[in-house]
PDB file of C-alpha atoms in Angstrom:
ATOM      1  CA  UNK A   1      25.296  29.350   7.198  1.00  0.00           C
ATOM      2  CA  UNK A   2      27.960  31.432   8.956  1.00  0.00           C
ATOM      3  CA  UNK A   3      28.609  30.884  12.670  1.00  0.00           C
ATOM      4  CA  UNK A   4      27.506  27.265  12.351  1.00  0.00           C
ATOM      5  CA  UNK A   5      29.360  24.104  13.228  1.00  0.00           C
ATOM      6  CA  UNK A   6      29.117  20.883  11.211  1.00  0.00           C
ATOM      7  CA  UNK A   7      29.732  17.384  12.527  1.00  0.00           C
ATOM      8  CA  UNK A   8      30.722  14.577  10.153  1.00  0.00           C
ATOM      9  CA  UNK A   9      30.705  10.926  11.223  1.00  0.00           C
ATOM     10  CA  UNK A  10      32.057   8.412   8.750  1.00  0.00           C
ATOM     11  CA  UNK A  11      34.479  11.073   7.517  1.00  0.00           C
ATOM     12  CA  UNK A  12      37.078   8.499   6.436  1.00  0.00           C
ATOM     13  CA  UNK A  13      34.516   6.746   4.236  1.00  0.00           C
ATOM     14  CA  UNK A  14      33.623   7.428   0.628  1.00  0.00           C
ATOM     15  CA  UNK A  15      30.757   9.925   1.005  1.00  0.00           C
ATOM     16  CA  UNK A  16      31.923  11.283   4.359  1.00  0.00           C
ATOM     17  CA  UNK A  17      35.352  12.075   2.976  1.00  0.00           C
ATOM     18  CA  UNK A  18      33.804  14.113   0.194  1.00  0.00           C
ATOM     19  CA  UNK A  19      31.527  15.901   2.666  1.00  0.00           C
ATOM     20  CA  UNK A  20      34.585  17.075   4.616  1.00  0.00           C
ATOM     21  CA  UNK A  21      36.378  18.113   1.426  1.00  0.00           C
ATOM     22  CA  UNK A  22      33.399  20.139   0.232  1.00  0.00           C
ATOM     23  CA  UNK A  23      32.790  21.745   3.619  1.00  0.00           C
ATOM     24  CA  UNK A  24      36.455  22.682   4.015  1.00  0.00           C
ATOM     25  CA  UNK A  25      36.961  23.924   0.454  1.00  0.00           C
ATOM     26  CA  UNK A  26      36.839  27.715   0.006  1.00  0.00           C
ATOM     27  CA  UNK A  27      34.658  27.311  -3.089  1.00  0.00           C
ATOM     28  CA  UNK A  28      32.430  24.546  -1.796  1.00  0.00           C
ATOM     29  CA  UNK A  29      28.703  24.436  -2.552  1.00  0.00           C
ATOM     30  CA  UNK A  30      26.364  27.112  -1.164  1.00  0.00           C
ATOM     31  CA  UNK A  31      25.730  26.353   2.487  1.00  0.00           C
ATOM     32  CA  UNK A  32      29.162  24.858   3.088  1.00  0.00           C
ATOM     33  CA  UNK A  33      30.332  27.952   4.955  1.00  0.00           C
ATOM     34  CA  UNK A  34      30.692  26.604   8.479  1.00  0.00           C
ATOM     35  CA  UNK A  35      33.000  28.202  11.030  1.00  0.00           C
ATOM     36  CA  UNK A  36      34.062  24.794  12.333  1.00  0.00           C
ATOM     37  CA  UNK A  37      33.952  21.207  11.131  1.00  0.00           C
ATOM     38  CA  UNK A  38      34.197  18.388  13.662  1.00  0.00           C
ATOM     39  CA  UNK A  39      34.926  14.845  12.526  1.00  0.00           C
ATOM     40  CA  UNK A  40      34.521  11.875  14.856  1.00  0.00           C
ATOM     41  CA  UNK A  41      36.776   8.931  14.020  1.00  0.00           C
ATOM     42  CA  UNK A  42      37.459   5.579  15.678  1.00  0.00           C
ATOM     43  CA  UNK A  43      41.194   5.837  15.124  1.00  0.00           C
ATOM     44  CA  UNK A  44      43.567   8.638  14.036  1.00  0.00           C
ATOM     45  CA  UNK A  45      43.144   9.356  10.337  1.00  0.00           C
ATOM     46  CA  UNK A  46      46.870   9.594   9.734  1.00  0.00           C
ATOM     47  CA  UNK A  47      46.710  13.151   8.473  1.00  0.00           C
ATOM     48  CA  UNK A  48      43.689  12.757   6.197  1.00  0.00           C
ATOM     49  CA  UNK A  49      42.389  16.162   7.275  1.00  0.00           C
ATOM     50  CA  UNK A  50      45.739  17.946   7.623  1.00  0.00           C
ATOM     51  CA  UNK A  51      45.717  21.290   5.886  1.00  0.00           C
ATOM     52  CA  UNK A  52      41.939  21.555   5.833  1.00  0.00           C
ATOM     53  CA  UNK A  53      40.960  24.768   7.548  1.00  0.00           C
ATOM     54  CA  UNK A  54      38.835  24.603  10.674  1.00  0.00           C
ATOM     55  CA  UNK A  55      38.626  20.775  10.757  1.00  0.00           C
ATOM     56  CA  UNK A  56      38.757  19.381  14.288  1.00  0.00           C
ATOM     57  CA  UNK A  57      39.441  15.630  14.359  1.00  0.00           C
ATOM     58  CA  UNK A  58      38.298  13.816  17.506  1.00  0.00           C
ATOM     59  CA  UNK A  59      39.146  10.180  18.153  1.00  0.00           C
ATOM     60  CA  UNK A  60      36.226   8.596  20.024  1.00  0.00           C
ATOM     61  CA  UNK A  61      34.877   5.234  21.107  1.00  0.00           C
ATOM     62  CA  UNK A  62      31.522   4.920  19.367  1.00  0.00           C
ATOM     63  CA  UNK A  63      30.424   2.504  22.076  1.00  0.00           C
ATOM     64  CA  UNK A  64      30.984   5.229  24.664  1.00  0.00           C
ATOM     65  CA  UNK A  65      30.060   8.483  22.998  1.00  0.00           C
ATOM     66  CA  UNK A  66      29.769  11.498  25.262  1.00  0.00           C
ATOM     67  CA  UNK A  67      27.413  14.430  24.839  1.00  0.00           C
ATOM     68  CA  UNK A  68      30.393  16.748  25.349  1.00  0.00           C
ATOM     69  CA  UNK A  69      31.633  15.708  21.898  1.00  0.00           C
ATOM     70  CA  UNK A  70      28.501  17.251  20.402  1.00  0.00           C
ATOM     71  CA  UNK A  71      28.377  20.625  22.146  1.00  0.00           C
ATOM     72  CA  UNK A  72      28.032  23.511  19.718  1.00  0.00           C
ATOM     73  CA  UNK A  73      27.045  21.308  16.770  1.00  0.00           C
ATOM     74  CA  UNK A  74      24.368  22.708  14.439  1.00  0.00           C
ATOM     75  CA  UNK A  75      24.423  20.407  11.408  1.00  0.00           C
ATOM     76  CA  UNK A  76      25.189  16.679  11.333  1.00  0.00           C
ATOM     77  CA  UNK A  77      26.288  14.611   8.339  1.00  0.00           C
ATOM     78  CA  UNK A  78      25.937  10.922   9.199  1.00  0.00           C
ATOM     79  CA  UNK A  79      27.890   8.857   6.683  1.00  0.00           C
ATOM     80  CA  UNK A  80      28.641   5.752   8.725  1.00  0.00           C
ATOM     81  CA  UNK A  81      28.499   2.524   6.767  1.00  0.00           C
ATOM     82  CA  UNK A  82      30.125  -0.823   6.269  1.00  0.00           C
ATOM     83  CA  UNK A  83      29.385  -4.220   4.741  1.00  0.00           C
ATOM     84  CA  UNK A  84      28.499  -7.481   6.434  1.00  0.00           C
ATOM     85  CA  UNK A  85      31.745  -8.957   5.082  1.00  0.00           C
ATOM     86  CA  UNK A  86      33.861  -6.173   6.588  1.00  0.00           C
ATOM     87  CA  UNK A  87      31.875  -6.027   9.829  1.00  0.00           C
ATOM     88  CA  UNK A  88      32.019  -9.796  10.251  1.00  0.00           C
ATOM     89  CA  UNK A  89      28.358 -10.464  11.011  1.00  0.00           C
ATOM     90  CA  UNK A  90      24.872  -9.043  10.618  1.00  0.00           C
ATOM     91  CA  UNK A  91      24.931  -7.977  14.258  1.00  0.00           C
ATOM     92  CA  UNK A  92      28.181  -6.048  13.815  1.00  0.00           C
ATOM     93  CA  UNK A  93      26.877  -4.473  10.603  1.00  0.00           C
ATOM     94  CA  UNK A  94      23.716  -3.286  12.350  1.00  0.00           C
ATOM     95  CA  UNK A  95      25.744  -1.900  15.230  1.00  0.00           C
ATOM     96  CA  UNK A  96      27.604   0.438  12.878  1.00  0.00           C
ATOM     97  CA  UNK A  97      24.864   1.348  10.413  1.00  0.00           C
ATOM     98  CA  UNK A  98      21.977   1.587  12.862  1.00  0.00           C
ATOM     99  CA  UNK A  99      23.073   1.762  16.497  1.00  0.00           C
ATOM    100  CA  UNK A 100      25.966   4.180  16.114  1.00  0.00           C
ATOM    101  CA  UNK A 101      24.040   6.422  13.741  1.00  0.00           C
ATOM    102  CA  UNK A 102      20.990   6.625  16.014  1.00  0.00           C
ATOM    103  CA  UNK A 103      23.181   7.294  19.064  1.00  0.00           C
ATOM    104  CA  UNK A 104      24.944  10.112  17.225  1.00  0.00           C
ATOM    105  CA  UNK A 105      21.550  11.561  16.321  1.00  0.00           C
ATOM    106  CA  UNK A 106      20.286  11.351  19.904  1.00  0.00           C
ATOM    107  CA  UNK A 107      23.339  13.035  21.393  1.00  0.00           C
ATOM    108  CA  UNK A 108      23.497  15.705  18.691  1.00  0.00           C
ATOM    109  CA  UNK A 109      19.824  16.588  19.154  1.00  0.00           C
ATOM    110  CA  UNK A 110      20.241  16.720  22.937  1.00  0.00           C
ATOM    111  CA  UNK A 111      23.171  19.095  22.467  1.00  0.00           C
ATOM    112  CA  UNK A 112      21.135  21.429  20.259  1.00  0.00           C
ATOM    113  CA  UNK A 113      21.721  20.307  16.657  1.00  0.00           C
ATOM    114  CA  UNK A 114      18.776  21.112  14.397  1.00  0.00           C
ATOM    115  CA  UNK A 115      19.673  19.660  10.999  1.00  0.00           C
ATOM    116  CA  UNK A 116      20.658  16.082  10.198  1.00  0.00           C
ATOM    117  CA  UNK A 117      21.724  14.550   6.877  1.00  0.00           C
ATOM    118  CA  UNK A 118      21.860  10.773   6.577  1.00  0.00           C
ATOM    119  CA  UNK A 119      23.339   8.506   3.905  1.00  0.00           C
ATOM    120  CA  UNK A 120      20.897   5.640   3.488  1.00  0.00           C
ATOM    121  CA  UNK A 121      20.270   3.435   0.448  1.00  0.00           C
ATOM    122  CA  UNK A 122      17.875   3.156  -2.432  1.00  0.00           C
ATOM    123  CA  UNK A 123      15.198   0.655  -1.442  1.00  0.00           C
ATOM    124  CA  UNK A 124      15.537   1.313   2.301  1.00  0.00           C
ATOM    125  CA  UNK A 125      12.450  -0.065   4.013  1.00  0.00           C
ATOM    126  CA  UNK A 126      11.968  -0.953   7.677  1.00  0.00           C
ATOM    127  CA  UNK A 127       9.549  -3.681   6.581  1.00  0.00           C
ATOM    128  CA  UNK A 128      11.816  -5.293   3.999  1.00  0.00           C
ATOM    129  CA  UNK A 129      12.747  -8.976   4.171  1.00  0.00           C
ATOM    130  CA  UNK A 130      16.224  -8.017   2.988  1.00  0.00           C
ATOM    131  CA  UNK A 131      18.446  -7.498   6.051  1.00  0.00           C
ATOM    132  CA  UNK A 132      20.483  -4.682   4.510  1.00  0.00           C
ATOM    133  CA  UNK A 133      17.493  -2.689   3.286  1.00  0.00           C
ATOM    134  CA  UNK A 134      15.567  -3.345   6.506  1.00  0.00           C
ATOM    135  CA  UNK A 135      18.471  -2.040   8.596  1.00  0.00           C
ATOM    136  CA  UNK A 136      18.722   1.088   6.469  1.00  0.00           C
ATOM    137  CA  UNK A 137      14.966   1.630   6.755  1.00  0.00           C
ATOM    138  CA  UNK A 138      14.992   1.143  10.514  1.00  0.00           C
ATOM    139  CA  UNK A 139      17.831   3.641  10.805  1.00  0.00           C
ATOM    140  CA  UNK A 140      15.831   6.212   8.852  1.00  0.00           C
ATOM    141  CA  UNK A 141      12.766   5.557  10.993  1.00  0.00           C
ATOM    142  CA  UNK A 142      14.589   5.825  14.302  1.00  0.00           C
ATOM    143  CA  UNK A 143      16.509   8.973  13.353  1.00  0.00           C
ATOM    144  CA  UNK A 144      13.313  10.624  12.133  1.00  0.00           C
ATOM    145  CA  UNK A 145      11.649   9.879  15.482  1.00  0.00           C
ATOM    146  CA  UNK A 146      14.302  11.969  17.261  1.00  0.00           C
ATOM    147  CA  UNK A 147      12.717  15.092  15.816  1.00  0.00           C
ATOM    148  CA  UNK A 148      15.239  17.227  13.931  1.00  0.00           C
ATOM    149  CA  UNK A 149      13.731  20.309  12.341  1.00  0.00           C
ATOM    150  CA  UNK A 150      15.376  19.243   9.068  1.00  0.00           C
ATOM    151  CA  UNK A 151      16.148  15.641   8.138  1.00  0.00           C
ATOM    152  CA  UNK A 152      17.814  14.959   4.791  1.00  0.00           C
ATOM    153  CA  UNK A 153      17.934  11.316   3.699  1.00  0.00           C
ATOM    154  CA  UNK A 154      20.119  10.501   0.710  1.00  0.00           C
ATOM    155  CA  UNK A 155      19.203   7.195  -0.926  1.00  0.00           C
ATOM    156  CA  UNK A 156      21.877   6.535  -3.545  1.00  0.00           C
ATOM    157  CA  UNK A 157      22.320   3.285  -5.408  1.00  0.00           C
ATOM    158  CA  UNK A 158      25.854   2.014  -6.071  1.00  0.00           C
ATOM    159  CA  UNK A 159      28.426   4.652  -5.113  1.00  0.00           C
ATOM    160  CA  UNK A 160      31.231   5.508  -7.501  1.00  0.00           C
ATOM    161  CA  UNK A 161      34.579   6.598  -6.094  1.00  0.00           C
ATOM    162  CA  UNK A 162      37.924   5.426  -4.789  1.00  0.00           C
ATOM    163  CA  UNK A 163      37.676   3.443  -1.573  1.00  0.00           C
ATOM    164  CA  UNK A 164      40.466   2.482   0.812  1.00  0.00           C
ATOM    165  CA  UNK A 165      38.993  -1.008   1.078  1.00  0.00           C
ATOM    166  CA  UNK A 166      38.366  -3.475  -1.739  1.00  0.00           C
ATOM    167  CA  UNK A 167      34.753  -4.262  -2.609  1.00  0.00           C
ATOM    168  CA  UNK A 168      34.821  -6.530  -5.704  1.00  0.00           C
ATOM    169  CA  UNK A 169      31.052  -6.984  -5.749  1.00  0.00           C
ATOM    170  CA  UNK A 170      30.521  -3.249  -5.756  1.00  0.00           C
ATOM    171  CA  UNK A 171      32.964  -2.801  -8.639  1.00  0.00           C
ATOM    172  CA  UNK A 172      30.970  -5.314 -10.653  1.00  0.00           C
ATOM    173  CA  UNK A 173      27.761  -3.479  -9.790  1.00  0.00           C
ATOM    174  CA  UNK A 174      29.254  -0.186 -10.941  1.00  0.00           C
ATOM    175  CA  UNK A 175      30.401  -1.672 -14.241  1.00  0.00           C
ATOM    176  CA  UNK A 176      27.031  -3.276 -14.924  1.00  0.00           C
ATOM    177  CA  UNK A 177      25.142  -0.183 -13.806  1.00  0.00           C
ATOM    178  CA  UNK A 178      27.129   2.080 -16.080  1.00  0.00           C
ATOM    179  CA  UNK A 179      26.636  -0.277 -18.997  1.00  0.00           C
ATOM    180  CA  UNK A 180      22.866  -0.270 -18.687  1.00  0.00           C
ATOM    181  CA  UNK A 181      22.269   3.154 -17.119  1.00  0.00           C
ATOM    182  CA  UNK A 182      20.983   4.512 -20.445  1.00  0.00           C
ATOM    183  CA  UNK A 183      18.032   2.130 -20.068  1.00  0.00           C
ATOM    184  CA  UNK A 184      17.360   3.110 -16.461  1.00  0.00           C
ATOM    185  CA  UNK A 185      14.601   5.627 -16.998  1.00  0.00           C
ATOM    186  CA  UNK A 186      11.432   6.435 -15.132  1.00  0.00           C
ATOM    187  CA  UNK A 187      11.168   4.377 -11.983  1.00  0.00           C
ATOM    188  CA  UNK A 188      14.502   2.685 -12.684  1.00  0.00           C
ATOM    189  CA  UNK A 189      16.503   5.927 -12.666  1.00  0.00           C
ATOM    190  CA  UNK A 190      16.991   5.726  -8.907  1.00  0.00           C
ATOM    191  CA  UNK A 191      19.151   2.608  -9.404  1.00  0.00           C
ATOM    192  CA  UNK A 192      21.778   4.356 -11.524  1.00  0.00           C
ATOM    193  CA  UNK A 193      25.320   4.404 -10.072  1.00  0.00           C
ATOM    194  CA  UNK A 194      26.239   7.813  -8.685  1.00  0.00           C
ATOM    195  CA  UNK A 195      29.491   9.509  -7.733  1.00  0.00           C
ATOM    196  CA  UNK A 196      30.033   9.880  -3.994  1.00  0.00           C
ATOM    197  CA  UNK A 197      31.055  13.514  -4.510  1.00  0.00           C
ATOM    198  CA  UNK A 198      27.659  14.240  -6.053  1.00  0.00           C
ATOM    199  CA  UNK A 199      25.910  12.750  -3.030  1.00  0.00           C
ATOM    200  CA  UNK A 200      28.057  14.832  -0.673  1.00  0.00           C
ATOM    201  CA  UNK A 201      27.415  18.115  -2.503  1.00  0.00           C
ATOM    202  CA  UNK A 202      23.683  17.417  -2.681  1.00  0.00           C
ATOM    203  CA  UNK A 203      23.478  16.702   1.054  1.00  0.00           C
ATOM    204  CA  UNK A 204      25.279  19.954   1.897  1.00  0.00           C
ATOM    205  CA  UNK A 205      23.015  21.963  -0.401  1.00  0.00           C
ATOM    206  CA  UNK A 206      19.875  20.337   0.996  1.00  0.00           C
ATOM    207  CA  UNK A 207      20.976  20.996   4.580  1.00  0.00           C
ATOM    208  CA  UNK A 208      21.573  24.650   3.708  1.00  0.00           C
ATOM    209  CA  UNK A 209      18.090  24.968   2.230  1.00  0.00           C
ATOM    210  CA  UNK A 210      16.737  23.804   5.580  1.00  0.00           C
ATOM    211  CA  UNK A 211      13.422  22.402   4.371  1.00  0.00           C
ATOM    212  CA  UNK A 212      11.311  21.540   7.398  1.00  0.00           C
ATOM    213  CA  UNK A 213      10.677  17.856   8.053  1.00  0.00           C
ATOM    214  CA  UNK A 214      12.055  14.799   6.258  1.00  0.00           C
ATOM    215  CA  UNK A 215      13.267  15.095   2.678  1.00  0.00           C
ATOM    216  CA  UNK A 216      14.274  11.968   0.740  1.00  0.00           C
ATOM    217  CA  UNK A 217      16.744  12.379  -2.121  1.00  0.00           C
ATOM    218  CA  UNK A 218      16.922   9.746  -4.863  1.00  0.00           C
ATOM    219  CA  UNK A 219      19.360   9.656  -7.785  1.00  0.00           C
ATOM    220  CA  UNK A 220      17.865  12.445  -9.892  1.00  0.00           C
ATOM    221  CA  UNK A 221      17.290  14.659  -6.828  1.00  0.00           C
ATOM    222  CA  UNK A 222      20.924  14.233  -5.797  1.00  0.00           C
ATOM    223  CA  UNK A 223      22.218  15.034  -9.269  1.00  0.00           C
ATOM    224  CA  UNK A 224      19.994  18.109  -9.554  1.00  0.00           C
ATOM    225  CA  UNK A 225      20.980  19.495  -6.165  1.00  0.00           C
ATOM    226  CA  UNK A 226      24.678  18.886  -6.774  1.00  0.00           C
ATOM    227  CA  UNK A 227      24.508  20.592 -10.167  1.00  0.00           C
ATOM    228  CA  UNK A 228      22.722  23.594  -8.663  1.00  0.00           C
ATOM    229  CA  UNK A 229      25.604  24.043  -6.243  1.00  0.00           C
TER     230      UNK A 229
END
């Protein structure tokens, strides 16, 4: 993976933050050896990436992204995400989760990127009646249509980790999920809570493997890939 450049969007979020940490760490997972890491942020991170070798932080307006911001990018890690409560409306939520992600994919592909890793959600389905799951499914569909040689789609359930923002409902989901995870076997295993760091490591490993086409990673796939790294 030498002489490659990675782009991370959503780098100040839970999974995205771990992606940057793993990519920048000298002993990160196999495939994390990139010569340069670019992170696109809406506002200065306040030193979140200070001291991390080869991390180039760019403050951009996601409503006015420029192809120049994507020149030289080989691998993209799209970790943008919010909640309807934080965004303020369904329209604002979709703008972040779908519109920004698809625009990033379009510009990265036009600039020559070949591999794209996307954080989606368990149950993502473009035909779902559930707005959240439908948006996630439509994002997957529209990114896939752009035609990356490798598309990695991580579909975790509830993410475990320390967030900067408070999500009480998610904390309840984590507690419940952990309490009953022993019973989540077979088809229910994909709903087990999972650490954000595990998702990040699995995405990096899967990108490095470079499997052609779309590859969907559910809970057990993510755990296995992260452990292998």
